[in-house]
Amino acid sequence: MDALFLGFDCGTQSLKTTIIDYQNKKIIYEDSVHYDSDLPHYQTKHGVLHDGLSKTTPSLLFAEALDMAFERMIRKGLDLTLISAVSGSAQQHGSVYLNERGKSAFKNLNPNKSLKENFENGFSKDLSPIWMDASTSQECLEIEKAVGGSLFALKETGSSLFERFTGPQIRKFFKEEPASYKNTGLISLISGFMSSILSGSISPIDTADGSGMNLMSIEKGAWSKPFLEATADHLLEKLPPLSPSWRIIGEVSPYFTIKYGLNPKALAIIWSGDNPDSLLGLGIAESNVSAISLGTSFTYFGHMDTFRFDEKGEGHVFRSPDGHFMTLNCFKNGALAIEKMRSLYSLDLKSFENEVLKAKPGNDGKLLLPFFETEIVPKVLEAGVHRFHLNEEDVPGNCRALLEAEMLSMKVHSAWMGKAPTLIYATGGASKNKVLLQIMADVFNASVIERKVSNSACLGACLRAAYAYFSLNAKLTFKSLLANFFENGQEEKIVPKNPEAYHALIKHYADLEESYLNDFALKRR
Ligand code: XUL
């Protein structure tokens, strides 16, 4: 019998479900529960309750969405006795706060009630702060000061202090609602909460998602004493343990077997974060392969065998779900900037690509800094497009300069990782733009393959579940697991054609960006 694996992705706006048939390399089911439209009583907007800088989602919503996802599988006639293992991904950083009642609910889930009823009155804080929250600047400063500076934070946790990270969020709760903090029996990530429901026990937090908390020693994969102490009193008592991302927690909770006919022998695998799982879902478990997600913003995913960090603190280093390390750099001026450039010259996508092709690779040294919007990497606080040796009237020059700048910036800001990729998987809407992919191949001097994966986080969760399941009986590597599932070698490969056109330009771009940022910093003094 073929083994089927069930994976979820508890995202910002929806809970997605995927089932894969691993042996036949097939996704056999995909669905999503949309929080705003399917669970309107929580009154979320795009999955979120907005209150100034504070961005939250009711924790009960996640539990209710899980029931709904199972109800839909049953309605579609799926036979859940065929599932061998279950796991999931969740939006990173978001936290769930349970009181003693909620903490003990996992092992006694009553199948005659809904998950919502099982967890009612089970929270010491009803709202989960999520990754969009930016209300903890003060707490970031306090923690940074207490531990001795941002360089130590980078070395110890893989990231400097960020508002959306869980530690600063916990500190804010501890300071503002001390009595509720005291009544908290368990603080988990959204991934840990969901994993606890599915396994019917208190699930550990996996070290990949745990890396997004500013609480974990990234090299040791263990809670960091100085960070625990700097964050809140008695924090260790309230946190679950940490564990690798392939941990089998046990068999699934009887709640799901009795209520939905899920295979009682199905294994509940620890959940992880959406970005770590996306790395697997894109097929990456080795350091010479990277992925670039070309969405509204562009995200660079890198894999590292050993821990390194970016001294500038622009990106993040997480544990990867295969036990190594990964990096994530988000560039806001991605497809959004291309759209703005197209509207500046009234070009549809095809004519934009034609304009780019009129100028030659390297653009005769014409460059632009593409900050149509403020930027995350590098940190740019004021929007503005800046041209060098380039006139605004030069349409081909501007169109090419934008795509080259986007790729040059990624190259420059991933250089700290040490090892350059020889293969890049391009994914997301703009990966259809073959002109952009050719520039990517040339700038990185790497082959580029378009990866058509609709939900890499869900797929990554299924693949992690498959790894844990198969590892019970055979010695397996993530690399071989991924190679068996993805039809590697069948896809069209874009190879570098003009890498030499960018050798000098990479340095020019880096110098230009640095001098622009220095000037800007001087002006603001
Ligand atoms: C990563 C981050 C987001 C969320 C989105 O650091 O904040 O990508 O994981 O779900």
JSON list of N, CA and C and ligand atoms in Angstrom, two decimals, residues 9-12 90-94 130-132 159 164-165 209 212 273-276 299 301 316 318 328 330, ligand 1:
[
{"chain": "A", "resi": 9, "resn": "ASP", "atom": "N", "xyz": [-0.71, 23.89, 6.63]},
{"chain": "A", "resi": 9, "resn": "ASP", "atom": "CA", "xyz": [0.05, 25.14, 6.79]},
{"chain": "A", "resi": 9, "resn": "ASP", "atom": "C", "xyz": [-0.87, 26.16, 7.44]},
{"chain": "A", "resi": 10, "resn": "CYS", "atom": "N", "xyz": [-0.62, 26.43, 8.72]},
{"chain": "A", "resi": 10, "resn": "CYS", "atom": "CA", "xyz": [-1.45, 27.37, 9.47]},
{"chain": "A", "resi": 10, "resn": "CYS", "atom": "C", "xyz": [-0.88, 28.77, 9.22]},
{"chain": "A", "resi": 11, "resn": "GLY", "atom": "N", "xyz": [-1.33, 29.40, 8.15]},
{"chain": "A", "resi": 11, "resn": "GLY", "atom": "CA", "xyz": [-0.75, 30.67, 7.71]},
{"chain": "A", "resi": 11, "resn": "GLY", "atom": "C", "xyz": [-1.44, 31.87, 8.30]},
{"chain": "A", "resi": 12, "resn": "THR", "atom": "N", "xyz": [-1.16, 33.02, 7.74]},
{"chain": "A", "resi": 12, "resn": "THR", "atom": "CA", "xyz": [-1.72, 34.27, 8.25]},
{"chain": "A", "resi": 12, "resn": "THR", "atom": "C", "xyz": [-3.21, 34.39, 7.91]},
{"chain": "A", "resi": 90, "resn": "ALA", "atom": "N", "xyz": [3.54, 26.36, 10.47]},
{"chain": "A", "resi": 90, "resn": "ALA", "atom": "CA", "xyz": [2.74, 27.50, 10.91]},
{"chain": "A", "resi": 90, "resn": "ALA", "atom": "C", "xyz": [3.52, 28.77, 10.63]},
{"chain": "A", "resi": 91, "resn": "GLN", "atom": "N", "xyz": [2.79, 29.86, 10.50]},
{"chain": "A", "resi": 91, "resn": "GLN", "atom": "CA", "xyz": [3.42, 31.17, 10.40]},
{"chain": "A", "resi": 91, "resn": "GLN", "atom": "C", "xyz": [4.40, 31.27, 11.57]},
{"chain": "A", "resi": 92, "resn": "GLN", "atom": "N", "xyz": [5.58, 31.80, 11.30]},
{"chain": "A", "resi": 92, "resn": "GLN", "atom": "CA", "xyz": [6.60, 31.81, 12.35]},
{"chain": "A", "resi": 92, "resn": "GLN", "atom": "C", "xyz": [6.36, 32.91, 13.38]},
{"chain": "A", "resi": 93, "resn": "HIS", "atom": "N", "xyz": [6.96, 32.75, 14.53]},
{"chain": "A", "resi": 93, "resn": "HIS", "atom": "CA", "xyz": [7.05, 33.76, 15.61]},
{"chain": "A", "resi": 93, "resn": "HIS", "atom": "C", "xyz": [5.79, 33.87, 16.49]},
{"chain": "A", "resi": 94, "resn": "GLY", "atom": "N", "xyz": [4.58, 33.61, 15.93]},
{"chain": "A", "resi": 94, "resn": "GLY", "atom": "CA", "xyz": [3.33, 33.79, 16.66]},
{"chain": "A", "resi": 94, "resn": "GLY", "atom": "C", "xyz": [3.26, 32.88, 17.87]},
{"chain": "A", "resi": 130, "resn": "ILE", "atom": "N", "xyz": [1.03, 37.89, 16.32]},
{"chain": "A", "resi": 130, "resn": "ILE", "atom": "CA", "xyz": [1.59, 37.19, 15.16]},
{"chain": "A", "resi": 130, "resn": "ILE", "atom": "C", "xyz": [2.77, 37.97, 14.55]},
{"chain": "A", "resi": 131, "resn": "TRP", "atom": "N", "xyz": [3.33, 37.41, 13.49]},
{"chain": "A", "resi": 131, "resn": "TRP", "atom": "CA", "xyz": [4.58, 37.94, 12.91]},
{"chain": "A", "resi": 131, "resn": "TRP", "atom": "C", "xyz": [4.45, 39.36, 12.39]},
{"chain": "A", "resi": 132, "resn": "MET", "atom": "N", "xyz": [3.24, 39.87, 12.17]},
{"chain": "A", "resi": 132, "resn": "MET", "atom": "CA", "xyz": [3.11, 41.23, 11.64]},
{"chain": "A", "resi": 132, "resn": "MET", "atom": "C", "xyz": [3.18, 42.28, 12.75]},
{"chain": "A", "resi": 159, "resn": "SER", "atom": "N", "xyz": [19.62, 35.83, 15.09]},
{"chain": "A", "resi": 159, "resn": "SER", "atom": "CA", "xyz": [18.99, 37.08, 14.66]},
{"chain": "A", "resi": 159, "resn": "SER", "atom": "C", "xyz": [19.18, 38.12, 15.75]},
{"chain": "A", "resi": 164, "resn": "ARG", "atom": "N", "xyz": [8.78, 41.25, 15.93]},
{"chain": "A", "resi": 164, "resn": "ARG", "atom": "CA", "xyz": [7.83, 40.15, 15.77]},
{"chain": "A", "resi": 164, "resn": "ARG", "atom": "C", "xyz": [8.30, 38.85, 16.42]},
{"chain": "A", "resi": 165, "resn": "PHE", "atom": "N", "xyz": [9.56, 38.77, 16.83]},
{"chain": "A", "resi": 165, "resn": "PHE", "atom": "CA", "xyz": [10.06, 37.53, 17.42]},
{"chain": "A", "resi": 165, "resn": "PHE", "atom": "C", "xyz": [9.39, 37.28, 18.77]},
{"chain": "A", "resi": 209, "resn": "ASP", "atom": "N", "xyz": [11.61, 26.21, 13.92]},
{"chain": "A", "resi": 209, "resn": "ASP", "atom": "CA", "xyz": [10.69, 27.29, 14.27]},
{"chain": "A", "resi": 209, "resn": "ASP", "atom": "C", "xyz": [11.14, 27.98, 15.55]},
{"chain": "A", "resi": 212, "resn": "GLY", "atom": "N", "xyz": [13.10, 31.30, 15.60]},
{"chain": "A", "resi": 212, "resn": "GLY", "atom": "CA", "xyz": [12.47, 32.61, 15.38]},
{"chain": "A", "resi": 212, "resn": "GLY", "atom": "C", "xyz": [11.94, 33.23, 16.66]},
{"chain": "A", "resi": 273, "resn": "GLY", "atom": "N", "xyz": [8.05, 25.73, 11.26]},
{"chain": "A", "resi": 273, "resn": "GLY", "atom": "CA", "xyz": [7.66, 27.04, 10.75]},
{"chain": "A", "resi": 273, "resn": "GLY", "atom": "C", "xyz": [7.45, 26.98, 9.24]},
{"chain": "A", "resi": 274, "resn": "ASP", "atom": "N", "xyz": [6.72, 27.94, 8.70]},
{"chain": "A", "resi": 274, "resn": "ASP", "atom": "CA", "xyz": [6.43, 27.90, 7.26]},
{"chain": "A", "resi": 274, "resn": "ASP", "atom": "C", "xyz": [7.68, 28.08, 6.40]},
{"chain": "A", "resi": 275, "resn": "ASN", "atom": "N", "xyz": [8.62, 28.92, 6.83]},
{"chain": "A", "resi": 275, "resn": "ASN", "atom": "CA", "xyz": [9.81, 29.12, 6.00]},
{"chain": "A", "resi": 275, "resn": "ASN", "atom": "C", "xyz": [10.74, 27.90, 6.02]},
{"chain": "A", "resi": 276, "resn": "PRO", "atom": "N", "xyz": [11.04, 27.33, 7.19]},
{"chain": "A", "resi": 276, "resn": "PRO", "atom": "CA", "xyz": [11.83, 26.09, 7.17]},
{"chain": "A", "resi": 276, "resn": "PRO", "atom": "C", "xyz": [11.17, 25.00, 6.32]},
{"chain": "A", "resi": 299, "resn": "THR", "atom": "N", "xyz": [12.16, 36.72, -1.83]},
{"chain": "A", "resi": 299, "resn": "THR", "atom": "CA", "xyz": [12.81, 36.15, -0.66]},
{"chain": "A", "resi": 299, "resn": "THR", "atom": "C", "xyz": [13.91, 35.19, -1.09]},
{"chain": "A", "resi": 301, "resn": "PHE", "atom": "N", "xyz": [16.22, 32.14, -0.02]},
{"chain": "A", "resi": 301, "resn": "PHE", "atom": "CA", "xyz": [16.37, 31.04, 0.94]},
{"chain": "A", "resi": 301, "resn": "PHE", "atom": "C", "xyz": [17.71, 30.36, 0.70]},
{"chain": "A", "resi": 316, "resn": "HIS", "atom": "N", "xyz": [18.02, 36.60, 8.70]},
{"chain": "A", "resi": 316, "resn": "HIS", "atom": "CA", "xyz": [17.91, 35.70, 9.85]},
{"chain": "A", "resi": 316, "resn": "HIS", "atom": "C", "xyz": [18.61, 34.40, 9.54]},
{"chain": "A", "resi": 318, "resn": "PHE", "atom": "N", "xyz": [18.14, 30.52, 10.74]},
{"chain": "A", "resi": 318, "resn": "PHE", "atom": "CA", "xyz": [17.32, 29.55, 11.49]},
{"chain": "A", "resi": 318, "resn": "PHE", "atom": "C", "xyz": [18.00, 28.19, 11.38]},
{"chain": "A", "resi": 328, "resn": "LEU", "atom": "N", "xyz": [17.24, 33.41, 5.55]},
{"chain": "A", "resi": 328, "resn": "LEU", "atom": "CA", "xyz": [16.05, 33.97, 4.93]},
{"chain": "A", "resi": 328, "resn": "LEU", "atom": "C", "xyz": [16.26, 35.47, 4.83]},
{"chain": "A", "resi": 330, "resn": "CYS", "atom": "N", "xyz": [14.52, 38.91, 3.11]},
{"chain": "A", "resi": 330, "resn": "CYS", "atom": "CA", "xyz": [13.33, 39.38, 2.41]},
{"chain": "A", "resi": 330, "resn": "CYS", "atom": "C", "xyz": [13.57, 40.76, 1.80]},
{"chain": "B", "resi": 1, "resn": "XUL", "atom": "C1", "xyz": [9.54, 35.17, 8.76]},
{"chain": "B", "resi": 1, "resn": "XUL", "atom": "C2", "xyz": [8.21, 35.82, 8.91]},
{"chain": "B", "resi": 1, "resn": "XUL", "atom": "C3", "xyz": [7.14, 35.45, 7.95]},
{"chain": "B", "resi": 1, "resn": "XUL", "atom": "C4", "xyz": [6.13, 34.51, 8.56]},
{"chain": "B", "resi": 1, "resn": "XUL", "atom": "C5", "xyz": [4.96, 34.45, 7.59]},
{"chain": "B", "resi": 1, "resn": "XUL", "atom": "O1", "xyz": [10.48, 35.65, 9.64]},
{"chain": "B", "resi": 1, "resn": "XUL", "atom": "O2", "xyz": [7.98, 36.62, 9.76]},
{"chain": "B", "resi": 1, "resn": "XUL", "atom": "O3", "xyz": [7.66, 34.91, 6.77]},
{"chain": "B", "resi": 1, "resn": "XUL", "atom": "O4", "xyz": [6.69, 33.27, 8.83]},
{"chain": "B", "resi": 1, "resn": "XUL", "atom": "O5", "xyz": [4.14, 33.41, 7.77]}
]
